[in-house]
Tab-separated table of C-alpha atoms in Angstrom:
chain	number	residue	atom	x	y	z
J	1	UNK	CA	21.351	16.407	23.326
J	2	UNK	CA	23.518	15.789	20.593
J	3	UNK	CA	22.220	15.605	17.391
J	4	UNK	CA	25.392	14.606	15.391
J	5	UNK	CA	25.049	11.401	16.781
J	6	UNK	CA	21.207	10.820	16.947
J	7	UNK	CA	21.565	11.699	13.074
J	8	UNK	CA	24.378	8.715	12.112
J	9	UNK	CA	22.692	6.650	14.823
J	10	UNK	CA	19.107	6.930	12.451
J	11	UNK	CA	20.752	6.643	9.609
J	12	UNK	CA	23.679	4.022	10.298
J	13	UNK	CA	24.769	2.716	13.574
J	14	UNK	CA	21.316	2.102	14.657
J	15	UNK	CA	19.452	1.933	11.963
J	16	UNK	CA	15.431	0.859	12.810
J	17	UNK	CA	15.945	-1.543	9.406
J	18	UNK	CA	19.001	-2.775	8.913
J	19	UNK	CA	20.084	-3.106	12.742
J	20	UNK	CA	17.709	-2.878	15.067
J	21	UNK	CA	15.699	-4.945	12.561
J	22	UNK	CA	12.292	-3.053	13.043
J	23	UNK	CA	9.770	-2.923	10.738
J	24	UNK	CA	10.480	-6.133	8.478
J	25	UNK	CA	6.879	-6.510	7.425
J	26	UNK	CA	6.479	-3.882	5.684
J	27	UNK	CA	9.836	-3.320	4.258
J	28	UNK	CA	9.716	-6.910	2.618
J	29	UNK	CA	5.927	-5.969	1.405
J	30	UNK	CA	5.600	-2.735	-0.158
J	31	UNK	CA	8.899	-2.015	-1.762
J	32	UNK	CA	8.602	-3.043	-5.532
J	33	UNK	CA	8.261	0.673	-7.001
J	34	UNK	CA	10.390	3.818	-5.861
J	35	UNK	CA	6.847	5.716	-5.528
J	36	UNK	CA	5.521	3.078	-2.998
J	37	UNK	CA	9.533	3.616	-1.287
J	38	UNK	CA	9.304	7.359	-0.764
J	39	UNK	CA	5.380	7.567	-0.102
J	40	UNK	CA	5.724	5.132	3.066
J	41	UNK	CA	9.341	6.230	3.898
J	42	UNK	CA	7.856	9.792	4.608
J	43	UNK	CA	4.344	8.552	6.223
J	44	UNK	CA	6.236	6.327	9.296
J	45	UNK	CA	8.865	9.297	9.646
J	46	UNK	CA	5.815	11.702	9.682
J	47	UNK	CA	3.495	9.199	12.308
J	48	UNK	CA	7.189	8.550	14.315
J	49	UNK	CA	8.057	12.295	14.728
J	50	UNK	CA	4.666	13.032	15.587
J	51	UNK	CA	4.170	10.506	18.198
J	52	UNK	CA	7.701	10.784	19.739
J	53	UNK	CA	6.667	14.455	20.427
J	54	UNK	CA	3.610	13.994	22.063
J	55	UNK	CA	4.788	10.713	23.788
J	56	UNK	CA	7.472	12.525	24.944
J	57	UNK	CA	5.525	15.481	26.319
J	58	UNK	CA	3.016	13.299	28.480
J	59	UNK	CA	5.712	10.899	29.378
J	60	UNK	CA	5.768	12.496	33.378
J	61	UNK	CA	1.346	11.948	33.241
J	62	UNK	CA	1.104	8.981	31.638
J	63	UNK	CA	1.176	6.636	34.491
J	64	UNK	CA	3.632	3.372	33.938
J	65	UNK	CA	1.303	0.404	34.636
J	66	UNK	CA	-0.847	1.387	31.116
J	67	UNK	CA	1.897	3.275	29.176
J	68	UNK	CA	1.787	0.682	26.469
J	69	UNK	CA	-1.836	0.915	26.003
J	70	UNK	CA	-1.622	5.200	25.965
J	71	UNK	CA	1.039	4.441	23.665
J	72	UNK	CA	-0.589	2.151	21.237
J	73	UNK	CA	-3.954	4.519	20.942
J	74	UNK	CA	-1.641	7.693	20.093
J	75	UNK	CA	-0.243	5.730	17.543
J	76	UNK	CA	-3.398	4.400	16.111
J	77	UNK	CA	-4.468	7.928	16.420
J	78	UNK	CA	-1.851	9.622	14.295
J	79	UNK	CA	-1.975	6.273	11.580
J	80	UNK	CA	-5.638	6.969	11.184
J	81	UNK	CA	-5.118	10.750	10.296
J	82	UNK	CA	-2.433	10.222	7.619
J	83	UNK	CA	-5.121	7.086	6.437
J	84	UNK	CA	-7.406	9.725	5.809
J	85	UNK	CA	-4.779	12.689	4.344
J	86	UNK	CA	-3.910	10.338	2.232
J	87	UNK	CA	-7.101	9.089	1.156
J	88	UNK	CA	-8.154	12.675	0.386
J	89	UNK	CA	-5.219	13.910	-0.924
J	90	UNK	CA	-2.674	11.474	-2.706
J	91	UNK	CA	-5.426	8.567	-3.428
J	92	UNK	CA	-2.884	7.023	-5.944
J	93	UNK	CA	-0.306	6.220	-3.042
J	94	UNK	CA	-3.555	5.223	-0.883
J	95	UNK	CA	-4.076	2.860	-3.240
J	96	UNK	CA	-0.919	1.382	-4.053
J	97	UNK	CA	0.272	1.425	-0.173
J	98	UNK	CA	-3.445	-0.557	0.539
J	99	UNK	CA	-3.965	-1.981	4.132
J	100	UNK	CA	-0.080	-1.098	4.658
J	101	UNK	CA	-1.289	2.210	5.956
J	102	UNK	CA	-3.382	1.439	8.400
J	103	UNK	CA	-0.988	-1.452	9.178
J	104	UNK	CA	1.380	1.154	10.715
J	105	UNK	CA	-0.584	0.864	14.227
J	106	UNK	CA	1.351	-2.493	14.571
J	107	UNK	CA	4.796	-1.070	12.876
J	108	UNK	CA	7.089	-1.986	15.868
J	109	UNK	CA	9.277	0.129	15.128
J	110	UNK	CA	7.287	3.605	16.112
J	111	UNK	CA	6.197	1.643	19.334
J	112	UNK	CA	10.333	0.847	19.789
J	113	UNK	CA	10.890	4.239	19.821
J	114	UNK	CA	8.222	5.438	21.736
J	115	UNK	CA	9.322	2.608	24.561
J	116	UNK	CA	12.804	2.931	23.922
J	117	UNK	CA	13.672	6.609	23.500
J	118	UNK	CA	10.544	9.344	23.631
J	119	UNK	CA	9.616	8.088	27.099
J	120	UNK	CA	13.148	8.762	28.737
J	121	UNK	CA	13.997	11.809	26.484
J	122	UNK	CA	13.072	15.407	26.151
J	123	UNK	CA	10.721	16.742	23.340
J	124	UNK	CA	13.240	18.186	21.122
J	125	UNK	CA	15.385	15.242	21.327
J	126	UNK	CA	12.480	12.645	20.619
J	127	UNK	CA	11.286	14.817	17.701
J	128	UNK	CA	15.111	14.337	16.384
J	129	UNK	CA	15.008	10.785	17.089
J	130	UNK	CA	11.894	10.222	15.157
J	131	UNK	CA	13.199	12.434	12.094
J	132	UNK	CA	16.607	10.597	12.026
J	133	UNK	CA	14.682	7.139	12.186
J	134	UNK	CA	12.209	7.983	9.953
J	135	UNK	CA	14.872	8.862	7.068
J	136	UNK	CA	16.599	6.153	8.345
J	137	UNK	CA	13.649	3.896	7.471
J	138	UNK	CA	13.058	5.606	4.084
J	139	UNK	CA	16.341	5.590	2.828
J	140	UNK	CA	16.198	1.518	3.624
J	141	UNK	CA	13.325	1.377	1.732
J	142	UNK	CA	13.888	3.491	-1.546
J	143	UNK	CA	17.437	1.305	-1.889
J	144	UNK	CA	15.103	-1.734	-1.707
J	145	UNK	CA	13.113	-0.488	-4.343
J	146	UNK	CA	15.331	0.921	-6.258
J	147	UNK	CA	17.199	-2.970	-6.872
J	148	UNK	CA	14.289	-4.747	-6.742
J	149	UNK	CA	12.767	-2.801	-9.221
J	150	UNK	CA	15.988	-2.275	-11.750
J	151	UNK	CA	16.324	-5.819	-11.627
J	152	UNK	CA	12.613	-6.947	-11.115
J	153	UNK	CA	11.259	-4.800	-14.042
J	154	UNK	CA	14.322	-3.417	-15.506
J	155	UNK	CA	12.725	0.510	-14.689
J	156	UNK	CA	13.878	3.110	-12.450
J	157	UNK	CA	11.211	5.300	-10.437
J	158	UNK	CA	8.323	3.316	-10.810
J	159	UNK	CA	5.175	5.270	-10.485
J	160	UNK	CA	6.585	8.754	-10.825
J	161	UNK	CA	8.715	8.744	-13.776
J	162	UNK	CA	7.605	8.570	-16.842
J	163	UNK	CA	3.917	8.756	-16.273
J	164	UNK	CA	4.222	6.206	-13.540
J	165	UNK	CA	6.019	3.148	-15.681
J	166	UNK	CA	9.425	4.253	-15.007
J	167	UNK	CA	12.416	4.559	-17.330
J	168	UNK	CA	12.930	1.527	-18.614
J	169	UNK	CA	16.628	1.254	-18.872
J	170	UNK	CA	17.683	-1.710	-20.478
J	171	UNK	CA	14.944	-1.413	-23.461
J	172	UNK	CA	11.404	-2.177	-23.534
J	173	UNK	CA	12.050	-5.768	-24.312
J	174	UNK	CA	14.009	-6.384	-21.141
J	175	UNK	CA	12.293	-9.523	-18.930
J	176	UNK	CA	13.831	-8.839	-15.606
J	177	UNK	CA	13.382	-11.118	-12.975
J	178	UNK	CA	10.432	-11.293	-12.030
J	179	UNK	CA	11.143	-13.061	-8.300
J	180	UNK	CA	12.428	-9.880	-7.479
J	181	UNK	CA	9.402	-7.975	-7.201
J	182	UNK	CA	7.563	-10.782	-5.099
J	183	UNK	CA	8.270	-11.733	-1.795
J	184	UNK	CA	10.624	-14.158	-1.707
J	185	UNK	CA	12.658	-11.258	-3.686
J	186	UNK	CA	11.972	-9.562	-1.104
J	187	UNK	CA	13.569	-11.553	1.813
J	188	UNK	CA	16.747	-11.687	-0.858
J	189	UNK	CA	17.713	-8.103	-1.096
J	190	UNK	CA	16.852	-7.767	2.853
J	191	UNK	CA	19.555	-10.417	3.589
J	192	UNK	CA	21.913	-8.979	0.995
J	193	UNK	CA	21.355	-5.099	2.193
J	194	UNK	CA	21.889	-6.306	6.357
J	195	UNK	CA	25.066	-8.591	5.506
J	196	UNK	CA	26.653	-5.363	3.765
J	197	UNK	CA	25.643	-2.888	6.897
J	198	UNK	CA	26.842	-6.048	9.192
J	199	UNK	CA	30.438	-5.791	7.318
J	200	UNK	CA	30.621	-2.184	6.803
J	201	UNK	CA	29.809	-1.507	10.769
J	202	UNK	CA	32.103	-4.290	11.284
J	203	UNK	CA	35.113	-3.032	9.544
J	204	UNK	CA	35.095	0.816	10.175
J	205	UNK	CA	34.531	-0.581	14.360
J	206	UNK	CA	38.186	-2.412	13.912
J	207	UNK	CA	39.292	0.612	12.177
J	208	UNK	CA	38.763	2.404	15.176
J	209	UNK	CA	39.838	-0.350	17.336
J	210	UNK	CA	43.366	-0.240	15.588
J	211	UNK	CA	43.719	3.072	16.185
J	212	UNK	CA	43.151	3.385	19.356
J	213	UNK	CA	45.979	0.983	19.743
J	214	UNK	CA	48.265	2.946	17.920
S	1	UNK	CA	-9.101	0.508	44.162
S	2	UNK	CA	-8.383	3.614	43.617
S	3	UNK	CA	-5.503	3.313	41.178
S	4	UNK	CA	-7.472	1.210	39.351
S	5	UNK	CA	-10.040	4.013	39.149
S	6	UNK	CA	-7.293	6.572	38.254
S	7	UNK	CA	-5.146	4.547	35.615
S	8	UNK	CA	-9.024	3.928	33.788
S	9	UNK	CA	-9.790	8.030	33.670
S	10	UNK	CA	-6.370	8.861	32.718
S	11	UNK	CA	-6.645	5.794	29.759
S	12	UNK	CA	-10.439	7.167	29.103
S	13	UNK	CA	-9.489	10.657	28.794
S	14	UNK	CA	-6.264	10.082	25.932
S	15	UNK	CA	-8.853	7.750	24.607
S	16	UNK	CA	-11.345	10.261	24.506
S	17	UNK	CA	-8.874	13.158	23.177
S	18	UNK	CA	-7.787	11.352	20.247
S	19	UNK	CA	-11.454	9.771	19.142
S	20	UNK	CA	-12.316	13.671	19.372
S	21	UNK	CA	-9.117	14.677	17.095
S	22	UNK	CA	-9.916	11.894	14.851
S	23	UNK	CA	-13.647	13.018	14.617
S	24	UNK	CA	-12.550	16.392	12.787
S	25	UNK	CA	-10.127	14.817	10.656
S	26	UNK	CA	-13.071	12.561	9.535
S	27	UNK	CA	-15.603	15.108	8.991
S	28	UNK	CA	-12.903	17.580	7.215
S	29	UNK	CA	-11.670	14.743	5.040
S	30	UNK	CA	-14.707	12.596	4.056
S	31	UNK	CA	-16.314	15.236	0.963
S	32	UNK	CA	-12.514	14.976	-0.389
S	33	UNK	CA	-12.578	10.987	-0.414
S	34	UNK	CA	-16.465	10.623	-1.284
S	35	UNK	CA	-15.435	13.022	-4.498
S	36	UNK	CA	-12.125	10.508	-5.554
S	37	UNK	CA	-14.191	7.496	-5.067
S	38	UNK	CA	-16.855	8.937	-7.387
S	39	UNK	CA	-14.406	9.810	-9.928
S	40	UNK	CA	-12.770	6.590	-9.639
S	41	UNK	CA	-15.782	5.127	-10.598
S	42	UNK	CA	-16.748	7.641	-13.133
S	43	UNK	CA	-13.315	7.249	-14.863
S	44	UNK	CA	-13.981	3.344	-14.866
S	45	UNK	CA	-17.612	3.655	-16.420
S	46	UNK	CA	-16.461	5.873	-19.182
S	47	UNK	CA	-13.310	3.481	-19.661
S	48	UNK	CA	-15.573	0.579	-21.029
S	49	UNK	CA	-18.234	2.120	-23.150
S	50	UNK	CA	-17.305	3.050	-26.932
S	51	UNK	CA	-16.323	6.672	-27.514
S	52	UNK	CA	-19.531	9.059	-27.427
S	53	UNK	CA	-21.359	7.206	-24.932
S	54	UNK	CA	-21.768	7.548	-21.507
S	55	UNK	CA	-23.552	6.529	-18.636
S	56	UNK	CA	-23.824	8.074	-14.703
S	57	UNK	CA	-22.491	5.706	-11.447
S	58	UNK	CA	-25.592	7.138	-9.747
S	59	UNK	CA	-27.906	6.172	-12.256
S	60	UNK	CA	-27.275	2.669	-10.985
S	61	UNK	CA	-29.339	-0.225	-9.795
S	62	UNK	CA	-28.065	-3.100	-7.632
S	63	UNK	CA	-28.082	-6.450	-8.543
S	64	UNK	CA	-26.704	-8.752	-5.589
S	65	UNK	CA	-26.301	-11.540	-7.535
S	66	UNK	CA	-23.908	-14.355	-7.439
S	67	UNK	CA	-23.217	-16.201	-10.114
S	68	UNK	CA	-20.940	-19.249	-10.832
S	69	UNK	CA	-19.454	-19.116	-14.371
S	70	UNK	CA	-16.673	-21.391	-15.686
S	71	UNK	CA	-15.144	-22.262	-12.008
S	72	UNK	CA	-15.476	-18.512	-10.452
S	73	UNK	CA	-18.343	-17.587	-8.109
S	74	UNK	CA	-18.432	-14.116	-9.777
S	75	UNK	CA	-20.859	-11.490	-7.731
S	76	UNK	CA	-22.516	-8.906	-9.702
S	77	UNK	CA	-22.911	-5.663	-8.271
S	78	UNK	CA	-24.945	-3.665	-10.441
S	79	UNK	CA	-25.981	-2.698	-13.895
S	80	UNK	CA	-26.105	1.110	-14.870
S	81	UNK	CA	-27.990	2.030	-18.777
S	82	UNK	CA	-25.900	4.184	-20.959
S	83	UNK	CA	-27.416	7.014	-23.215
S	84	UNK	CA	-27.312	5.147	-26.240
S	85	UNK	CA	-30.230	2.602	-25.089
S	86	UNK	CA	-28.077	-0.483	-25.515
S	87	UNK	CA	-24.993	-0.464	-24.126
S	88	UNK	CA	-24.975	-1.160	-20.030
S	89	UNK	CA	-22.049	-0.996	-17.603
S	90	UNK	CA	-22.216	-4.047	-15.072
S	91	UNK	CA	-20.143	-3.628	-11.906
S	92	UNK	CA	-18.578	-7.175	-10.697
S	93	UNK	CA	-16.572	-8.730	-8.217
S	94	UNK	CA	-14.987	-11.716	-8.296
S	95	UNK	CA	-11.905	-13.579	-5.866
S	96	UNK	CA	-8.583	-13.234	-7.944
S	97	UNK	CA	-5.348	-15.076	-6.799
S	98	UNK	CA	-4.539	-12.503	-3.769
S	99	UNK	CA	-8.109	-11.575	-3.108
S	100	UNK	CA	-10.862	-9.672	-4.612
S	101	UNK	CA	-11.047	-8.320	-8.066
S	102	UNK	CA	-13.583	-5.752	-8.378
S	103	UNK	CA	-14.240	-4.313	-11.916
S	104	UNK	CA	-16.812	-2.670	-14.455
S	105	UNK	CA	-17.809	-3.908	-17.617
S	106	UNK	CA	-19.301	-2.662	-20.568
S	107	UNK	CA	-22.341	-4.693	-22.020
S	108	UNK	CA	-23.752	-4.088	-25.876
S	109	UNK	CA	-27.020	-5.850	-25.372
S	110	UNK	CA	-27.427	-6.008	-29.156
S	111	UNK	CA	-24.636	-7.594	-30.485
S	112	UNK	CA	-24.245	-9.456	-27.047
S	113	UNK	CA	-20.213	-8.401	-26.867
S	114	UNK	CA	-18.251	-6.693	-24.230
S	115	UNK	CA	-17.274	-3.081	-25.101
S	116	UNK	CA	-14.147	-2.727	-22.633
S	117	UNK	CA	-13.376	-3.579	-19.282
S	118	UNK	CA	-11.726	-1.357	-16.160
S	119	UNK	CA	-10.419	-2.699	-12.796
S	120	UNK	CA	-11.715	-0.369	-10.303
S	121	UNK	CA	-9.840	-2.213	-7.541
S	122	UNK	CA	-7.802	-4.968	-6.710
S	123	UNK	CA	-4.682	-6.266	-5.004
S	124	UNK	CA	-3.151	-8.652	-7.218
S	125	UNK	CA	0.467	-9.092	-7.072
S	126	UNK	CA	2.490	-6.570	-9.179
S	127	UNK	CA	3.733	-7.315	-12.077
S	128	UNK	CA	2.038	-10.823	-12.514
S	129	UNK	CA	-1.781	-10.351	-11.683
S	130	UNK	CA	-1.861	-6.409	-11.603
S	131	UNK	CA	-0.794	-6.734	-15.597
S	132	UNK	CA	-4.648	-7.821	-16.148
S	133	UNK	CA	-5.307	-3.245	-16.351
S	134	UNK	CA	-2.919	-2.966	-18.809
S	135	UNK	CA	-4.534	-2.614	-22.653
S	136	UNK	CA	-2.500	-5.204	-23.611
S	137	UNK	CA	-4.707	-7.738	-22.112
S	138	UNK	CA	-8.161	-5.848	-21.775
S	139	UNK	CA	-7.825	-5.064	-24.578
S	140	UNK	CA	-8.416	-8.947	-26.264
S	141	UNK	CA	-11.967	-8.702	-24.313
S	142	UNK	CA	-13.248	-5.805	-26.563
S	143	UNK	CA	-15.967	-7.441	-28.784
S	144	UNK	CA	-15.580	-10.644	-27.343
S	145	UNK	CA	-19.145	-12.570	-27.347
S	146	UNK	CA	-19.338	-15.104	-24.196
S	147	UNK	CA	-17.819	-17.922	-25.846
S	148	UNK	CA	-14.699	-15.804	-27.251
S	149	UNK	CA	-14.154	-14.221	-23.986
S	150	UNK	CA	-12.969	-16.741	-22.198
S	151	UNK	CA	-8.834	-17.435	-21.938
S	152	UNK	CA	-7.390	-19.704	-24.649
S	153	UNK	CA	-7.091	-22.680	-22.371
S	154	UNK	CA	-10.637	-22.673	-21.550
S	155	UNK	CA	-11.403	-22.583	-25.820
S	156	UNK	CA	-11.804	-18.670	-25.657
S	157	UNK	CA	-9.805	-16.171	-27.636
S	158	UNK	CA	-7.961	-14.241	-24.886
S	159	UNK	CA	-4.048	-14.818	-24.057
S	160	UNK	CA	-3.517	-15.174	-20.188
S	161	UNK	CA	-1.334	-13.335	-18.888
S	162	UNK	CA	1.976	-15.192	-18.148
S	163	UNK	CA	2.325	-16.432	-14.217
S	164	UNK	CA	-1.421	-14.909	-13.851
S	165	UNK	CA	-3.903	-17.593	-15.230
S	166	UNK	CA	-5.954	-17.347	-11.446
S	167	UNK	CA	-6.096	-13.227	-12.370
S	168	UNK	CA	-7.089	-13.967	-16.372
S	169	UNK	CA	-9.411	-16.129	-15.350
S	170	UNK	CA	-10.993	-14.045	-12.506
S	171	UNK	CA	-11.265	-11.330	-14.650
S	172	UNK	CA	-12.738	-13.218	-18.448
S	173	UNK	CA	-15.239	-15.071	-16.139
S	174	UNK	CA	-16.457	-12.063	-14.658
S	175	UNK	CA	-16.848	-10.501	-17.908
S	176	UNK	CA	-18.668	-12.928	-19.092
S	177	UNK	CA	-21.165	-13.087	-16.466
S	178	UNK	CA	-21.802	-9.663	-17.071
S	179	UNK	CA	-22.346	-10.482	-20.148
S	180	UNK	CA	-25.129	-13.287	-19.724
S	181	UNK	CA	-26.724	-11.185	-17.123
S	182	UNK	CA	-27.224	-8.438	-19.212
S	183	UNK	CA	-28.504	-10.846	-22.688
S	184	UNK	CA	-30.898	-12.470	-19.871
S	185	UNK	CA	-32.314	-9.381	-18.358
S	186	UNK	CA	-34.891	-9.436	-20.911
């Protein structure tokens, strides 16, 4: 187990977002306020850790012909109890998230990681993997938000600030544009935010690369 | 055969773990969400009627009604009496531009104008549509009569809100069938 690389390989090398390009649906969809970011950020890292761990437990029961179908009803399982939590406790991000909850079921990236990682590895590790990925995934989103949001609406922390405007910080009269808070925005900042990672992974890889040769 | 037999208990019993799990969550959850919904609601009722008045969600009756008014099939929910014998709160729903709009209105039956309005829910796009439960535009609909409460295109008195004429519309219509139902009710 070694968690100094499970933790950069959540957060950068492998990120579910921005490399392993997981989870595109929702990123593109619910990230227009910083309150939306951190709220959905925390329930997939919450449903992720808690599936890896039991995933990972059962892995030597659950027989391989219908692992995909134990998988997928766990996960539905654990979606439909932070639906409710939510519901109960934090209605304002129930309502603002909507059917993106519930929506989680089909959020490939917790059934990646399930398939990918919790069903070969031990508990402890899986429940690192699905912390890593899960802050992984929420940092992704809040720096979506956090641009499309400055420059959508001009405001910063949408929905917690400020008694849930945000600070507007270019004035009150500031227009913003407003393509940056729908989708097309959306697919915009995506692009932008994976060309960067592409470079930056690309450029500290031929740093190493050079020396090594040295 | 008998894998098959196996690989269906083993799928019936995770099945049958998790619909148990789920089952508490449910029943340890639900008085929580039943009490938000209500106060939702409440919040909403007491929203549209003029200060001092007030009028209880579970005094309501149900309508069912659709009605098509100015190019919206608006449904009406139902129609709850305030205290102060004239003034009625008329739930509505109506489709918006990313689907529906559902919201409460306030009805005075004398004066036949709408007292306020409240968006209870919806999932119009924010920023654009979502704009429509800010005061700056519900606002405009307080003491609106039917003819005044329609957007400025269609000859009413109420600015649209810019890039949201499908939302303005959704919502002035549905106000205004509120309106007429409650003038009509006799």
């Amino acid at each position: 187990m070694n968690v100094k690389k499970q933790f950069k390989d959540g957060l950068i090398t492998n990120n579910p977002v921005l490399v392993q390009l997981l989870g595109m649906c929702s990123t593109m969809a619910i990230t227009t306020s910083l309150f939306n970011g951190i709220g959905m950020g925390i329930s997939v890292l919450v449903i992720l850790t808690c599936c890896n761990v039991v995933i990972s437990a059962m892995r030597k029961v659950i027989p391989n012909d219908i692992r995909i179908a134990v998988f997928v009803v766990i996960i539905a399982g654990f979606v439909t109890i932070v639906d409710y939590v939510l519901k109960a406790y934090i209605p304002a991000l129930s309502e603002s998230l909507g059917v993106f909850i519930p929506l989680i079921v089909v959020n490939c990236i917790i059934i990646g990681r399930a398939e990918a990682f919790a069903a070969k590895n031990s508990v402890a590790a899986s429940a690192l993997d699905g912390i890593f990925q899960g802050l992984g995934y929420t940092v992704v989103l809040c720096v979506m938000c956090i641009i499309r949001e400055l420059l959508g609406k001009g405001t910063f922390g949408g929905g917690i600030l400020n008694g849930g405007d945000g600070i507007a910080l270019f004035g009150s009269n500031f227009q913003g544009a407003m393509i940056l808070t729908m989708p097309f925005g959306g697919f915009l900042t995506l692009g932008c935010l994976i060309a960067l990672m592409q470079y930056a992974l690309r450029k500290s890889k031929e740093k190493k690369a050079k020396e090594e040769d040295k | 055969m008998n894998k098959i037999v196996k690989l269906a208990l083993i799928l019936f019993l995770v099945s049958a773990i998790v619909a148990g799990v789920l089952g508490g969550i449910y029943v340890v959850t639900k008085p929580t969400i039943d009490a938000n919904n209500a106060a939702t609601t409440a919040k909403a009722y007491s929203e549209v009627l003029p200060e001092g008045v007030a009028a209880d969600p579970t005094a309501s009756e149900a309508i069912g009604e659709t009605v098509d008014n100015s190019g919206n099939s608006v449904t009406l929910v139902s129609v709850t009496p305030a205290d102060d014998g004239k003034t009625y709160v008329v739930e509505t729903s109506a489709v918006g531009s990313q689907g529906t709009i559902s919201m409460a209105v306030g009805v005075d039956s004398e004066t036949g104008t709408c007292t306020g309005i409240a968006i209870i829910a919806s999932s119009e796009t924010s920023g654009l549509g979502a704009e429509a439960s800010k005061p700056f535009f519900k606002d405009q609909l307080v003491g609106c009569d039917t003819t005044a409460i329609h957007i400025t295109k269609q000859g009413g008195t109420v600015e649209a809100i810019t890039g949201a004429t499908i939302t303005s519309k959704a919502v002035t219509n549905s106000a205004a069938a509120a309106i007429d139902y409650v003038m009509n009710m006799g």
